[in-house]
Amino acid sequence: MLKWGSILLFLPSVILVTLYTIEVQDVAHCTKLSGSWDFIKGVCDLEKEHEYMTYMSRHGSWVNYSMLVSIVGLVMLTWGMICLLYTSDAADDLLCV
């Protein structure tokens, strides 16, 4: 319970931060070229100026589902810690009985 709770708590955040960082690097490279990043298409446009759009507004379902998975992981982690607190046998810790 603790292992899966930890994975579900942290993995979605790591994935989202990684994807966001990759996009930020692309945007920075585009602005160095005096271009404008088209957030809808995900490409650098050297001709037109594009309006900034937040990551949440473009990928809202990804962010929301990731937060939901993290909350499930937090509940599993908390339940696993409670099991460790109230059980004495190591085998019981794994089963939470």
mmCIF file of N, CA, C and O in Angstrom:
data_model
loop_
_atom_site.group_PDB
_atom_site.id
_atom_site.type_symbol
_atom_site.label_atom_id
_atom_site.label_comp_id
_atom_site.label_asym_id
_atom_site.label_seq_id
_atom_site.Cartn_x
_atom_site.Cartn_y
_atom_site.Cartn_z
ATOM 1 N N MET A 1 0.824 -1.186 0.000
ATOM 2 C CA MET A 1 0.000 0.000 0.000
ATOM 3 C C MET A 1 0.874 1.258 0.000
ATOM 4 O O MET A 1 0.577 2.203 -0.707
ATOM 5 N N LEU A 2 1.936 1.212 0.804
ATOM 6 C CA LEU A 2 2.816 2.379 0.882
ATOM 7 C C LEU A 2 3.559 2.626 -0.427
ATOM 8 O O LEU A 2 3.700 3.771 -0.859
ATOM 9 N N LYS A 3 4.021 1.541 -1.047
ATOM 10 C CA LYS A 3 4.779 1.697 -2.291
ATOM 11 C C LYS A 3 3.901 2.286 -3.388
ATOM 12 O O LYS A 3 4.281 3.250 -4.046
ATOM 13 N N TRP A 4 2.711 1.703 -3.583
ATOM 14 C CA TRP A 4 1.826 2.199 -4.640
ATOM 15 C C TRP A 4 1.301 3.596 -4.322
ATOM 16 O O TRP A 4 1.120 4.424 -5.220
ATOM 17 N N GLY A 5 1.060 3.866 -3.049
ATOM 18 C CA GLY A 5 0.627 5.202 -2.663
ATOM 19 C C GLY A 5 1.684 6.247 -2.970
ATOM 20 O O GLY A 5 1.382 7.336 -3.478
ATOM 21 N N SER A 6 2.936 5.907 -2.691
ATOM 22 C CA SER A 6 4.041 6.835 -2.992
ATOM 23 C C SER A 6 4.178 7.072 -4.486
ATOM 24 O O SER A 6 4.377 8.202 -4.937
ATOM 25 N N ILE A 7 4.058 5.997 -5.252
ATOM 26 C CA ILE A 7 4.167 6.124 -6.708
ATOM 27 C C ILE A 7 3.048 6.991 -7.254
ATOM 28 O O ILE A 7 3.276 7.914 -8.052
ATOM 29 N N LEU A 8 1.817 6.717 -6.827
ATOM 30 C CA LEU A 8 0.681 7.485 -7.313
ATOM 31 C C LEU A 8 0.700 8.934 -6.833
ATOM 32 O O LEU A 8 0.150 9.819 -7.484
ATOM 33 N N LEU A 9 1.316 9.178 -5.701
ATOM 34 C CA LEU A 9 1.396 10.549 -5.188
ATOM 35 C C LEU A 9 2.383 11.387 -5.989
ATOM 36 O O LEU A 9 2.091 12.532 -6.351
ATOM 37 N N PHE A 10 3.549 10.833 -6.302
ATOM 38 C CA PHE A 10 4.610 11.642 -6.890
ATOM 39 C C PHE A 10 4.743 11.536 -8.415
ATOM 40 O O PHE A 10 5.151 12.495 -9.060
ATOM 41 N N LEU A 11 4.428 10.412 -9.000
ATOM 42 C CA LEU A 11 4.637 10.222 -10.431
ATOM 43 C C LEU A 11 3.876 11.220 -11.308
ATOM 44 O O LEU A 11 4.463 11.777 -12.240
ATOM 45 N N PRO A 12 2.594 11.491 -11.055
ATOM 46 C CA PRO A 12 1.907 12.475 -11.904
ATOM 47 C C PRO A 12 2.548 13.856 -11.864
ATOM 48 O O PRO A 12 2.655 14.538 -12.888
ATOM 49 N N SER A 13 3.012 14.265 -10.708
ATOM 50 C CA SER A 13 3.672 15.568 -10.600
ATOM 51 C C SER A 13 4.971 15.607 -11.389
ATOM 52 O O SER A 13 5.264 16.590 -12.070
ATOM 53 N N VAL A 14 5.737 14.534 -11.301
ATOM 54 C CA VAL A 14 6.999 14.470 -12.036
ATOM 55 C C VAL A 14 6.749 14.515 -13.542
ATOM 56 O O VAL A 14 7.439 15.227 -14.281
ATOM 57 N N ILE A 15 5.739 13.792 -14.003
ATOM 58 C CA ILE A 15 5.417 13.788 -15.434
ATOM 59 C C ILE A 15 4.978 15.173 -15.895
ATOM 60 O O ILE A 15 5.436 15.671 -16.927
ATOM 61 N N LEU A 16 4.091 15.818 -15.135
ATOM 62 C CA LEU A 16 3.612 17.149 -15.524
ATOM 63 C C LEU A 16 4.736 18.185 -15.529
ATOM 64 O O LEU A 16 4.829 19.002 -16.447
ATOM 65 N N VAL A 17 5.581 18.153 -14.520
ATOM 66 C CA VAL A 17 6.694 19.112 -14.468
ATOM 67 C C VAL A 17 7.655 18.870 -15.624
ATOM 68 O O VAL A 17 8.162 19.819 -16.228
ATOM 69 N N THR A 18 7.886 17.614 -15.975
ATOM 70 C CA THR A 18 8.765 17.303 -17.100
ATOM 71 C C THR A 18 8.192 17.829 -18.411
ATOM 72 O O THR A 18 8.899 18.478 -19.193
ATOM 73 N N LEU A 19 6.916 17.580 -18.656
ATOM 74 C CA LEU A 19 6.287 18.067 -19.883
ATOM 75 C C LEU A 19 6.275 19.585 -19.942
ATOM 76 O O LEU A 19 6.525 20.186 -20.990
ATOM 77 N N TYR A 20 5.997 20.216 -18.815
ATOM 78 C CA TYR A 20 5.996 21.675 -18.762
ATOM 79 C C TYR A 20 7.394 22.245 -19.023
ATOM 80 O O TYR A 20 7.554 23.222 -19.754
ATOM 81 N N THR A 21 8.407 21.621 -18.451
ATOM 82 C CA THR A 21 9.782 22.091 -18.633
ATOM 83 C C THR A 21 10.214 21.959 -20.088
ATOM 84 O O THR A 21 10.879 22.853 -20.624
ATOM 85 N N ILE A 22 9.840 20.870 -20.733
ATOM 86 C CA ILE A 22 10.173 20.697 -22.152
ATOM 87 C C ILE A 22 9.533 21.803 -22.973
ATOM 88 O O ILE A 22 10.163 22.408 -23.854
ATOM 89 N N GLU A 23 8.270 22.112 -22.668
ATOM 90 C CA GLU A 23 7.595 23.178 -23.405
ATOM 91 C C GLU A 23 8.232 24.544 -23.147
ATOM 92 O O GLU A 23 8.396 25.344 -24.064
ATOM 93 N N VAL A 24 8.604 24.813 -21.915
ATOM 94 C CA VAL A 24 9.238 26.090 -21.577
ATOM 95 C C VAL A 24 10.561 26.248 -22.325
ATOM 96 O O VAL A 24 10.892 27.339 -22.803
ATOM 97 N N GLN A 25 11.309 25.169 -22.456
ATOM 98 C CA GLN A 25 12.560 25.234 -23.202
ATOM 99 C C GLN A 25 12.303 25.545 -24.669
ATOM 100 O O GLN A 25 13.038 26.326 -25.287
ATOM 101 N N ASP A 26 11.252 24.953 -25.242
ATOM 102 C CA ASP A 26 10.901 25.243 -26.634
ATOM 103 C C ASP A 26 10.475 26.696 -26.808
ATOM 104 O O ASP A 26 10.838 27.350 -27.788
ATOM 105 N N VAL A 27 9.709 27.217 -25.864
ATOM 106 C CA VAL A 27 9.274 28.612 -25.921
ATOM 107 C C VAL A 27 10.476 29.554 -25.806
ATOM 108 O O VAL A 27 10.584 30.544 -26.542
ATOM 109 N N ALA A 28 11.402 29.240 -24.915
ATOM 110 C CA ALA A 28 12.590 30.076 -24.753
ATOM 111 C C ALA A 28 13.436 30.073 -26.022
ATOM 112 O O ALA A 28 13.951 31.121 -26.438
ATOM 113 N N HIS A 29 13.569 28.921 -26.635
ATOM 114 C CA HIS A 29 14.330 28.831 -27.893
ATOM 115 C C HIS A 29 13.645 29.654 -28.985
ATOM 116 O O HIS A 29 14.313 30.331 -29.772
ATOM 117 N N CYS A 30 12.329 29.618 -29.026
ATOM 118 C CA CYS A 30 11.571 30.369 -30.023
ATOM 119 C C CYS A 30 11.738 31.879 -29.822
ATOM 120 O O CYS A 30 11.909 32.624 -30.786
ATOM 121 N N THR A 31 11.704 32.320 -28.576
ATOM 122 C CA THR A 31 11.861 33.760 -28.331
ATOM 123 C C THR A 31 13.281 34.230 -28.619
ATOM 124 O O THR A 31 13.483 35.388 -28.973
ATOM 125 N N LYS A 32 14.268 33.344 -28.473
ATOM 126 C CA LYS A 32 15.637 33.703 -28.854
ATOM 127 C C LYS A 32 15.740 33.963 -30.351
ATOM 128 O O LYS A 32 16.561 34.756 -30.798
ATOM 129 N N LEU A 33 14.908 33.259 -31.107
ATOM 130 C CA LEU A 33 14.889 33.451 -32.562
ATOM 131 C C LEU A 33 14.008 34.625 -32.975
ATOM 132 O O LEU A 33 13.732 34.801 -34.152
ATOM 133 N N SER A 34 13.543 35.405 -31.984
ATOM 134 C CA SER A 34 12.626 36.536 -32.200
ATOM 135 C C SER A 34 11.294 36.079 -32.774
ATOM 136 O O SER A 34 10.670 36.775 -33.573
ATOM 137 N N GLY A 35 10.867 34.922 -32.354
ATOM 138 C CA GLY A 35 9.588 34.394 -32.807
ATOM 139 C C GLY A 35 8.559 34.443 -31.700
ATOM 140 O O GLY A 35 8.816 34.932 -30.604
ATOM 141 N N SER A 36 7.393 33.964 -32.011
ATOM 142 C CA SER A 36 6.294 33.893 -31.061
ATOM 143 C C SER A 36 5.804 32.452 -31.025
ATOM 144 O O SER A 36 5.580 31.841 -32.063
ATOM 145 N N TRP A 37 5.641 31.928 -29.839
ATOM 146 C CA TRP A 37 5.218 30.542 -29.686
ATOM 147 C C TRP A 37 3.706 30.445 -29.851
ATOM 148 O O TRP A 37 2.947 31.142 -29.185
ATOM 149 N N ASP A 38 3.280 29.580 -30.760
ATOM 150 C CA ASP A 38 1.862 29.314 -30.949
ATOM 151 C C ASP A 38 1.491 28.182 -29.990
ATOM 152 O O ASP A 38 1.793 27.024 -30.229
ATOM 153 N N PHE A 39 0.839 28.545 -28.888
ATOM 154 C CA PHE A 39 0.547 27.567 -27.845
ATOM 155 C C PHE A 39 -0.494 26.547 -28.282
ATOM 156 O O PHE A 39 -0.524 25.436 -27.770
ATOM 157 N N ILE A 40 -1.367 26.903 -29.211
ATOM 158 C CA ILE A 40 -2.393 25.966 -29.666
ATOM 159 C C ILE A 40 -1.781 24.883 -30.552
ATOM 160 O O ILE A 40 -2.041 23.695 -30.366
ATOM 161 N N LYS A 41 -0.937 25.284 -31.481
ATOM 162 C CA LYS A 41 -0.308 24.320 -32.388
ATOM 163 C C LYS A 41 0.973 23.723 -31.806
ATOM 164 O O LYS A 41 1.438 22.676 -32.251
ATOM 165 N N GLY A 42 1.591 24.417 -30.869
ATOM 166 C CA GLY A 42 2.834 23.937 -30.275
ATOM 167 C C GLY A 42 4.037 24.117 -31.176
ATOM 168 O O GLY A 42 4.935 23.278 -31.178
ATOM 169 N N VAL A 43 4.044 25.222 -31.956
ATOM 170 C CA VAL A 43 5.152 25.485 -32.871
ATOM 171 C C VAL A 43 5.598 26.936 -32.738
ATOM 172 O O VAL A 43 4.862 27.795 -32.274
ATOM 173 N N CYS A 44 6.809 27.182 -33.199
ATOM 174 C CA CYS A 44 7.350 28.537 -33.217
ATOM 175 C C CYS A 44 6.929 29.223 -34.514
ATOM 176 O O CYS A 44 7.105 28.680 -35.597
ATOM 177 N N ASP A 45 6.377 30.409 -34.380
ATOM 178 C CA ASP A 45 5.909 31.180 -35.541
ATOM 179 C C ASP A 45 6.750 32.444 -35.625
ATOM 180 O O ASP A 45 6.722 33.277 -34.726
ATOM 181 N N LEU A 46 7.497 32.582 -36.696
ATOM 182 C CA LEU A 46 8.370 33.737 -36.857
ATOM 183 C C LEU A 46 7.660 34.919 -37.529
ATOM 184 O O LEU A 46 8.243 35.985 -37.654
ATOM 185 N N GLU A 47 6.413 34.736 -37.936
ATOM 186 C CA GLU A 47 5.705 35.780 -38.662
ATOM 187 C C GLU A 47 4.656 36.500 -37.823
ATOM 188 O O GLU A 47 4.556 37.715 -37.881
ATOM 189 N N LYS A 48 3.863 35.767 -37.067
ATOM 190 C CA LYS A 48 2.769 36.365 -36.309
ATOM 191 C C LYS A 48 3.055 36.348 -34.816
ATOM 192 O O LYS A 48 3.789 35.507 -34.317
ATOM 193 N N GLU A 49 2.420 37.282 -34.103
ATOM 194 C CA GLU A 49 2.491 37.334 -32.645
ATOM 195 C C GLU A 49 1.305 36.551 -32.080
ATOM 196 O O GLU A 49 0.180 36.711 -32.537
ATOM 197 N N HIS A 50 1.567 35.696 -31.096
ATOM 198 C CA HIS A 50 0.510 34.873 -30.512
ATOM 199 C C HIS A 50 0.325 35.209 -29.047
ATOM 200 O O HIS A 50 1.276 35.557 -28.348
ATOM 201 N N GLU A 51 -0.910 35.054 -28.589
ATOM 202 C CA GLU A 51 -1.250 35.344 -27.202
ATOM 203 C C GLU A 51 -0.812 34.189 -26.301
ATOM 204 O O GLU A 51 -0.882 33.024 -26.680
ATOM 205 N N TYR A 52 -0.378 34.548 -25.095
ATOM 206 C CA TYR A 52 0.056 33.543 -24.120
ATOM 207 C C TYR A 52 -1.160 32.792 -23.594
ATOM 208 O O TYR A 52 -2.197 33.372 -23.300
ATOM 209 N N MET A 53 -1.024 31.489 -23.465
ATOM 210 C CA MET A 53 -2.064 30.642 -22.866
ATOM 211 C C MET A 53 -1.421 29.788 -21.784
ATOM 212 O O MET A 53 -0.367 29.189 -22.009
ATOM 213 N N THR A 54 -2.043 29.722 -20.632
ATOM 214 C CA THR A 54 -1.478 28.948 -19.529
ATOM 215 C C THR A 54 -1.515 27.451 -19.839
ATOM 216 O O THR A 54 -2.313 26.986 -20.646
ATOM 217 N N TYR A 55 -0.646 26.722 -19.191
ATOM 218 C CA TYR A 55 -0.588 25.265 -19.366
ATOM 219 C C TYR A 55 -1.899 24.625 -18.922
ATOM 220 O O TYR A 55 -2.397 23.699 -19.554
ATOM 221 N N MET A 56 -2.468 25.152 -17.852
ATOM 222 C CA MET A 56 -3.719 24.604 -17.334
ATOM 223 C C MET A 56 -4.865 24.800 -18.323
ATOM 224 O O MET A 56 -5.711 23.925 -18.484
ATOM 225 N N SER A 57 -4.902 25.937 -19.002
ATOM 226 C CA SER A 57 -5.996 26.176 -19.951
ATOM 227 C C SER A 57 -5.880 25.287 -21.190
ATOM 228 O O SER A 57 -6.881 24.959 -21.812
ATOM 229 N N ARG A 58 -4.659 24.886 -21.529
ATOM 230 C CA ARG A 58 -4.463 24.026 -22.701
ATOM 231 C C ARG A 58 -4.545 22.551 -22.386
ATOM 232 O O ARG A 58 -4.951 21.751 -23.208
ATOM 233 N N HIS A 59 -4.131 22.184 -21.202
ATOM 234 C CA HIS A 59 -4.087 20.765 -20.815
ATOM 235 C C HIS A 59 -4.822 20.558 -19.493
ATOM 236 O O HIS A 59 -4.323 19.875 -18.593
ATOM 237 N N GLY A 60 -5.991 21.124 -19.391
ATOM 238 C CA GLY A 60 -6.743 21.076 -18.133
ATOM 239 C C GLY A 60 -7.089 19.686 -17.669
ATOM 240 O O GLY A 60 -6.978 19.366 -16.481
ATOM 241 N N SER A 61 -7.488 18.822 -18.589
ATOM 242 C CA SER A 61 -7.866 17.466 -18.174
ATOM 243 C C SER A 61 -6.645 16.687 -17.681
ATOM 244 O O SER A 61 -6.740 15.942 -16.699
ATOM 245 N N TRP A 62 -5.495 16.866 -18.313
ATOM 246 C CA TRP A 62 -4.278 16.185 -17.850
ATOM 247 C C TRP A 62 -3.937 16.607 -16.425
ATOM 248 O O TRP A 62 -3.623 15.776 -15.581
ATOM 249 N N VAL A 63 -3.990 17.924 -16.205
ATOM 250 C CA VAL A 63 -3.643 18.443 -14.887
ATOM 251 C C VAL A 63 -4.646 17.950 -13.847
ATOM 252 O O VAL A 63 -4.262 17.499 -12.760
ATOM 253 N N ASN A 64 -5.927 18.011 -14.165
ATOM 254 C CA ASN A 64 -6.950 17.585 -13.208
ATOM 255 C C ASN A 64 -6.873 16.091 -12.914
ATOM 256 O O ASN A 64 -6.974 15.680 -11.757
ATOM 257 N N TYR A 65 -6.691 15.269 -13.935
ATOM 258 C CA TYR A 65 -6.573 13.828 -13.710
ATOM 259 C C TYR A 65 -5.303 13.496 -12.929
ATOM 260 O O TYR A 65 -5.302 12.591 -12.091
ATOM 261 N N SER A 66 -4.241 14.217 -13.182
ATOM 262 C CA SER A 66 -2.999 13.995 -12.432
ATOM 263 C C SER A 66 -3.188 14.340 -10.963
ATOM 264 O O SER A 66 -2.704 13.623 -10.076
ATOM 265 N N MET A 67 -3.905 15.425 -10.709
ATOM 266 C CA MET A 67 -4.179 15.788 -9.315
ATOM 267 C C MET A 67 -5.060 14.736 -8.639
ATOM 268 O O MET A 67 -4.860 14.399 -7.481
ATOM 269 N N LEU A 68 -6.025 14.201 -9.369
ATOM 270 C CA LEU A 68 -6.893 13.163 -8.822
ATOM 271 C C LEU A 68 -6.093 11.903 -8.482
ATOM 272 O O LEU A 68 -6.273 11.316 -7.407
ATOM 273 N N VAL A 69 -5.198 11.505 -9.378
ATOM 274 C CA VAL A 69 -4.354 10.335 -9.118
ATOM 275 C C VAL A 69 -3.461 10.598 -7.906
ATOM 276 O O VAL A 69 -3.259 9.713 -7.065
ATOM 277 N N SER A 70 -2.939 11.817 -7.773
ATOM 278 C CA SER A 70 -2.101 12.159 -6.619
ATOM 279 C C SER A 70 -2.892 12.093 -5.321
ATOM 280 O O SER A 70 -2.379 11.652 -4.288
ATOM 281 N N ILE A 71 -4.156 12.516 -5.361
ATOM 282 C CA ILE A 71 -4.987 12.448 -4.159
ATOM 283 C C ILE A 71 -5.260 10.999 -3.778
ATOM 284 O O ILE A 71 -5.219 10.631 -2.598
ATOM 285 N N VAL A 72 -5.513 10.142 -4.769
ATOM 286 C CA VAL A 72 -5.687 8.712 -4.499
ATOM 287 C C VAL A 72 -4.407 8.153 -3.876
ATOM 288 O O VAL A 72 -4.453 7.381 -2.910
ATOM 289 N N GLY A 73 -3.247 8.553 -4.409
ATOM 290 C CA GLY A 73 -1.970 8.117 -3.839
ATOM 291 C C GLY A 73 -1.786 8.594 -2.415
ATOM 292 O O GLY A 73 -1.290 7.850 -1.560
ATOM 293 N N LEU A 74 -2.210 9.815 -2.130
ATOM 294 C CA LEU A 74 -2.105 10.352 -0.771
ATOM 295 C C LEU A 74 -2.988 9.561 0.192
ATOM 296 O O LEU A 74 -2.568 9.247 1.310
ATOM 297 N N VAL A 75 -4.199 9.227 -0.242
ATOM 298 C CA VAL A 75 -5.097 8.426 0.600
ATOM 299 C C VAL A 75 -4.491 7.039 0.841
ATOM 300 O O VAL A 75 -4.510 6.543 1.982
ATOM 301 N N MET A 76 -3.963 6.419 -0.204
ATOM 302 C CA MET A 76 -3.344 5.100 -0.043
ATOM 303 C C MET A 76 -2.137 5.170 0.889
ATOM 304 O O MET A 76 -1.939 4.284 1.727
ATOM 305 N N LEU A 77 -1.337 6.207 0.741
ATOM 306 C CA LEU A 77 -0.163 6.379 1.592
ATOM 307 C C LEU A 77 -0.577 6.592 3.047
ATOM 308 O O LEU A 77 0.008 6.010 3.963
ATOM 309 N N THR A 78 -1.601 7.407 3.254
ATOM 310 C CA THR A 78 -2.089 7.644 4.614
ATOM 311 C C THR A 78 -2.649 6.368 5.221
ATOM 312 O O THR A 78 -2.373 6.059 6.384
ATOM 313 N N TRP A 79 -3.431 5.614 4.439
ATOM 314 C CA TRP A 79 -3.969 4.356 4.933
ATOM 315 C C TRP A 79 -2.846 3.373 5.273
ATOM 316 O O TRP A 79 -2.899 2.679 6.286
ATOM 317 N N GLY A 80 -1.826 3.329 4.440
ATOM 318 C CA GLY A 80 -0.688 2.456 4.713
ATOM 319 C C GLY A 80 0.046 2.844 5.987
ATOM 320 O O GLY A 80 0.482 1.973 6.757
ATOM 321 N N MET A 81 0.167 4.135 6.237
ATOM 322 C CA MET A 81 0.827 4.590 7.473
ATOM 323 C C MET A 81 -0.016 4.246 8.698
ATOM 324 O O MET A 81 0.525 3.876 9.738
ATOM 325 N N ILE A 82 -1.326 4.364 8.566
ATOM 326 C CA ILE A 82 -2.202 3.988 9.677
ATOM 327 C C ILE A 82 -2.075 2.496 9.955
ATOM 328 O O ILE A 82 -2.030 2.068 11.112
ATOM 329 N N CYS A 83 -2.011 1.699 8.892
ATOM 330 C CA CYS A 83 -1.833 0.250 9.063
ATOM 331 C C CYS A 83 -0.524 -0.066 9.780
ATOM 332 O O CYS A 83 -0.480 -0.935 10.652
ATOM 333 N N LEU A 84 0.534 0.629 9.414
ATOM 334 C CA LEU A 84 1.817 0.400 10.083
ATOM 335 C C LEU A 84 1.757 0.789 11.549
ATOM 336 O O LEU A 84 2.382 0.160 12.397
ATOM 337 N N LEU A 85 0.980 1.806 11.844
ATOM 338 C CA LEU A 85 0.887 2.287 13.217
ATOM 339 C C LEU A 85 0.135 1.306 14.114
ATOM 340 O O LEU A 85 0.492 1.114 15.265
ATOM 341 N N TYR A 86 -0.900 0.672 13.575
ATOM 342 C CA TYR A 86 -1.765 -0.157 14.397
ATOM 343 C C TYR A 86 -1.582 -1.660 14.230
ATOM 344 O O TYR A 86 -2.357 -2.434 14.779
ATOM 345 N N THR A 87 -0.597 -2.104 13.487
ATOM 346 C CA THR A 87 -0.328 -3.534 13.382
ATOM 347 C C THR A 87 1.053 -3.825 13.917
ATOM 348 O O THR A 87 1.939 -2.980 13.888
ATOM 349 N N SER A 88 1.216 -5.053 14.394
ATOM 350 C CA SER A 88 2.515 -5.381 14.991
ATOM 351 C C SER A 88 3.304 -6.392 14.181
ATOM 352 O O SER A 88 4.524 -6.421 14.235
ATOM 353 N N ASP A 89 2.661 -7.248 13.454
ATOM 354 C CA ASP A 89 3.334 -8.284 12.683
ATOM 355 C C ASP A 89 3.705 -7.750 11.304
ATOM 356 O O ASP A 89 2.922 -7.069 10.662
ATOM 357 N N ALA A 90 4.901 -8.064 10.822
ATOM 358 C CA ALA A 90 5.357 -7.558 9.530
ATOM 359 C C ALA A 90 4.474 -8.060 8.384
ATOM 360 O O ALA A 90 4.198 -7.326 7.446
ATOM 361 N N ALA A 91 4.007 -9.299 8.460
ATOM 362 C CA ALA A 91 3.130 -9.823 7.426
ATOM 363 C C ALA A 91 1.791 -9.094 7.432
ATOM 364 O O ALA A 91 1.184 -8.847 6.401
ATOM 365 N N ASP A 92 1.318 -8.749 8.624
ATOM 366 C CA ASP A 92 0.069 -7.993 8.735
ATOM 367 C C ASP A 92 0.217 -6.591 8.145
ATOM 368 O O ASP A 92 -0.755 -6.026 7.643
ATOM 369 N N ASP A 93 1.402 -6.018 8.222
ATOM 370 C CA ASP A 93 1.625 -4.693 7.660
ATOM 371 C C ASP A 93 1.355 -4.658 6.162
ATOM 372 O O ASP A 93 0.812 -3.692 5.642
ATOM 373 N N LEU A 94 1.733 -5.731 5.492
ATOM 374 C CA LEU A 94 1.531 -5.790 4.044
ATOM 375 C C LEU A 94 0.060 -5.971 3.690
ATOM 376 O O LEU A 94 -0.401 -5.490 2.656
ATOM 377 N N LEU A 95 -0.669 -6.642 4.547
ATOM 378 C CA LEU A 95 -2.080 -6.926 4.266
ATOM 379 C C LEU A 95 -3.017 -5.903 4.890
ATOM 380 O O LEU A 95 -4.176 -5.813 4.554
ATOM 381 N N CYS A 96 -2.530 -5.165 5.851
ATOM 382 C CA CYS A 96 -3.297 -4.170 6.595
ATOM 383 C C CYS A 96 -4.493 -4.820 7.288
ATOM 384 O O CYS A 96 -5.636 -4.464 7.065
ATOM 385 N N VAL A 97 -4.182 -5.833 8.124
ATOM 386 C CA VAL A 97 -5.250 -6.503 8.877
ATOM 387 C C VAL A 97 -5.087 -6.230 10.353
ATOM 388 O O VAL A 97 -4.083 -5.794 10.816
#
